[in-house]
């Protein structure tokens, strides 16, 4: 009875500890690629958003162990390294036109950061469950020209609350807000929050 109870206890502990750790790890990896894509797009915009020496247009670039900030990909790698787990693998892709991860969006320049990291299990491994891999992806873009959009850009084509302000938060975007989501709740405000800007 005690032996059977211990097996059951390990299963419960595994669900609580390992699943909770998996959720935490997913958020960390997502934060890494979010910051990487945002930083790369910002660096590219500062250089005019055109492919060249400091703005790279290629796919499947793997971040080195010691990245530099000489290119927008290097900036992305530095942010991913700072904000993600130490054993993650990060790849960066960039180009012009429509990013593969966001169909239907026309950009001057886009950059996608993708990361993966192994997840090792504790209690669930006793139950014979194997570990896995946690992955995340984010895309940032430079949009120039007439009707290009705003300083705040949400790229997901269908998610609800793509742009979300709550509590007493205040957002003031002098150059507009671009929300690419077709969801009826794509722009969301709660509490006494305020949002000022052009919706495009």
Tab-separated table of N, CA and C in Angstrom, residues 26 28-38 40 58-64 73 76-77 79-81 84-85 87-94 100-101 110-117 133-140:
chain	number	residue	atom	x	y	z
A	26	UNK	N	8.647	28.031	-20.539
A	26	UNK	CA	8.036	28.548	-21.767
A	26	UNK	C	7.984	30.069	-21.746
A	28	UNK	N	9.947	32.092	-20.062
A	28	UNK	CA	11.308	32.622	-20.150
A	28	UNK	C	11.801	32.608	-21.599
A	29	UNK	N	11.572	31.500	-22.293
A	29	UNK	CA	12.007	31.398	-23.692
A	29	UNK	C	11.227	32.387	-24.563
A	30	UNK	N	9.933	32.550	-24.284
A	30	UNK	CA	9.128	33.514	-25.049
A	30	UNK	C	9.623	34.936	-24.818
A	31	UNK	N	9.975	35.256	-23.579
A	31	UNK	CA	10.520	36.590	-23.288
A	31	UNK	C	11.822	36.820	-24.040
A	32	UNK	N	12.624	35.778	-24.173
A	32	UNK	CA	13.895	35.902	-24.886
A	32	UNK	C	13.673	36.247	-26.352
A	33	UNK	N	12.757	35.537	-27.021
A	33	UNK	CA	12.544	35.805	-28.448
A	33	UNK	C	11.776	37.106	-28.665
A	34	UNK	N	10.874	37.452	-27.740
A	34	UNK	CA	10.170	38.740	-27.846
A	34	UNK	C	11.163	39.896	-27.808
A	35	UNK	N	12.070	39.852	-26.840
A	35	UNK	CA	13.056	40.932	-26.717
A	35	UNK	C	14.019	40.923	-27.900
A	36	UNK	N	14.372	39.738	-28.384
A	36	UNK	CA	15.289	39.642	-29.516
A	36	UNK	C	14.682	40.232	-30.783
A	37	UNK	N	13.428	39.872	-31.075
A	37	UNK	CA	12.776	40.376	-32.283
A	37	UNK	C	12.561	41.885	-32.208
A	38	UNK	N	12.156	42.365	-31.040
A	38	UNK	CA	11.939	43.804	-30.864
A	38	UNK	C	13.245	44.568	-31.018
A	40	UNK	N	16.004	43.647	-32.587
A	40	UNK	CA	16.508	43.577	-33.961
A	40	UNK	C	15.743	44.520	-34.889
A	58	UNK	N	18.760	37.114	-44.272
A	58	UNK	CA	19.064	35.698	-44.464
A	58	UNK	C	18.201	34.891	-43.501
A	59	UNK	N	18.165	33.593	-43.697
A	59	UNK	CA	17.361	32.735	-42.833
A	59	UNK	C	18.256	31.726	-42.115
A	60	UNK	N	17.797	31.313	-40.950
A	60	UNK	CA	18.467	30.249	-40.224
A	60	UNK	C	19.811	30.606	-39.621
A	61	UNK	N	20.025	31.886	-39.277
A	61	UNK	CA	21.276	32.288	-38.635
A	61	UNK	C	21.248	31.838	-37.177
A	62	UNK	N	22.209	31.034	-36.760
A	62	UNK	CA	22.286	30.546	-35.380
A	62	UNK	C	23.162	31.467	-34.553
A	63	UNK	N	22.627	31.917	-33.433
A	63	UNK	CA	23.374	32.828	-32.566
A	63	UNK	C	24.627	32.152	-32.018
A	64	UNK	N	25.766	32.840	-32.086
A	64	UNK	CA	26.999	32.274	-31.527
A	64	UNK	C	27.016	32.407	-30.006
A	73	UNK	N	21.069	41.247	-36.295
A	73	UNK	CA	21.031	39.865	-35.802
A	73	UNK	C	21.858	39.725	-34.523
A	76	UNK	N	19.913	41.075	-31.698
A	76	UNK	CA	18.883	40.101	-31.317
A	76	UNK	C	19.477	38.986	-30.459
A	77	UNK	N	20.631	38.500	-30.863
A	77	UNK	CA	21.285	37.413	-30.114
A	77	UNK	C	21.673	37.857	-28.711
A	79	UNK	N	20.182	40.153	-26.864
A	79	UNK	CA	18.963	40.247	-26.051
A	79	UNK	C	18.438	38.868	-25.687
A	80	UNK	N	18.495	37.935	-26.638
A	80	UNK	CA	18.032	36.574	-26.359
A	80	UNK	C	18.900	35.928	-25.286
A	81	UNK	N	20.199	36.155	-25.377
A	81	UNK	CA	21.120	35.572	-24.394
A	81	UNK	C	20.877	36.158	-23.007
A	84	UNK	N	17.079	34.850	-21.850
A	84	UNK	CA	16.673	33.451	-21.933
A	84	UNK	C	17.553	32.530	-21.114
A	85	UNK	N	17.224	31.246	-21.085
A	85	UNK	CA	18.056	30.273	-20.363
A	85	UNK	C	19.399	30.078	-21.049
A	87	UNK	N	21.065	27.425	-21.816
A	87	UNK	CA	21.234	26.295	-22.745
A	87	UNK	C	20.286	26.344	-23.942
A	88	UNK	N	19.744	27.525	-24.255
A	88	UNK	CA	18.840	27.631	-25.393
A	88	UNK	C	19.614	27.780	-26.696
A	89	UNK	N	18.984	27.379	-27.792
A	89	UNK	CA	19.512	27.584	-29.142
A	89	UNK	C	18.603	28.600	-29.828
A	90	UNK	N	19.195	29.668	-30.336
A	90	UNK	CA	18.411	30.752	-30.946
A	90	UNK	C	18.805	30.901	-32.404
A	91	UNK	N	17.802	30.961	-33.277
A	91	UNK	CA	18.048	31.224	-34.694
A	91	UNK	C	17.285	32.483	-35.100
A	92	UNK	N	17.904	33.262	-35.969
A	92	UNK	CA	17.335	34.524	-36.425
A	92	UNK	C	17.191	34.481	-37.947
A	93	UNK	N	16.065	34.980	-38.427
A	93	UNK	CA	15.843	35.122	-39.867
A	93	UNK	C	15.319	36.521	-40.134
A	94	UNK	N	15.677	37.086	-41.261
A	94	UNK	CA	15.207	38.421	-41.598
A	94	UNK	C	15.110	38.604	-43.097
A	100	UNK	N	7.228	35.083	-43.208
A	100	UNK	CA	6.550	33.779	-43.274
A	100	UNK	C	5.649	33.519	-42.069
A	101	UNK	N	5.999	34.068	-40.919
A	101	UNK	CA	5.216	33.814	-39.712
A	101	UNK	C	3.984	34.698	-39.593
A	110	UNK	N	11.521	42.643	-41.918
A	110	UNK	CA	11.036	41.827	-40.806
A	110	UNK	C	12.160	40.967	-40.247
A	111	UNK	N	12.023	40.595	-39.001
A	111	UNK	CA	12.992	39.701	-38.373
A	111	UNK	C	12.242	38.757	-37.433
A	112	UNK	N	12.554	37.476	-37.516
A	112	UNK	CA	11.923	36.459	-36.675
A	112	UNK	C	12.987	35.775	-35.829
A	113	UNK	N	12.731	35.715	-34.538
A	113	UNK	CA	13.618	35.017	-33.607
A	113	UNK	C	12.917	33.751	-33.132
A	114	UNK	N	13.599	32.625	-33.187
A	114	UNK	CA	13.055	31.349	-32.714
A	114	UNK	C	14.059	30.731	-31.748
A	115	UNK	N	13.551	30.175	-30.658
A	115	UNK	CA	14.440	29.591	-29.649
A	115	UNK	C	13.892	28.247	-29.193
A	116	UNK	N	14.793	27.380	-28.803
A	116	UNK	CA	14.411	26.088	-28.238
A	116	UNK	C	15.389	25.743	-27.121
A	117	UNK	N	14.881	25.053	-26.116
A	117	UNK	CA	15.723	24.627	-25.005
A	117	UNK	C	15.202	23.303	-24.464
A	133	UNK	N	11.260	19.374	-25.368
A	133	UNK	CA	11.881	20.614	-25.817
A	133	UNK	C	10.849	21.730	-25.767
A	134	UNK	N	11.248	22.848	-25.210
A	134	UNK	CA	10.390	24.029	-25.146
A	134	UNK	C	10.815	24.972	-26.265
A	135	UNK	N	9.856	25.427	-27.072
A	135	UNK	CA	10.157	26.324	-28.188
A	135	UNK	C	9.303	27.582	-28.113
A	136	UNK	N	9.784	28.637	-28.749
A	136	UNK	CA	9.036	29.893	-28.834
A	136	UNK	C	9.520	30.661	-30.056
A	137	UNK	N	8.671	31.548	-30.545
A	137	UNK	CA	9.004	32.332	-31.738
A	137	UNK	C	8.349	33.698	-31.642
A	138	UNK	N	9.014	34.714	-32.171
A	138	UNK	CA	8.450	36.065	-32.213
A	138	UNK	C	8.959	36.768	-33.465
A	139	UNK	N	8.142	37.676	-33.998
A	139	UNK	CA	8.506	38.429	-35.191
A	139	UNK	C	8.349	39.916	-34.931
A	140	UNK	N	9.346	40.677	-35.349
A	140	UNK	CA	9.286	42.132	-35.295
A	140	UNK	C	9.419	42.674	-36.711
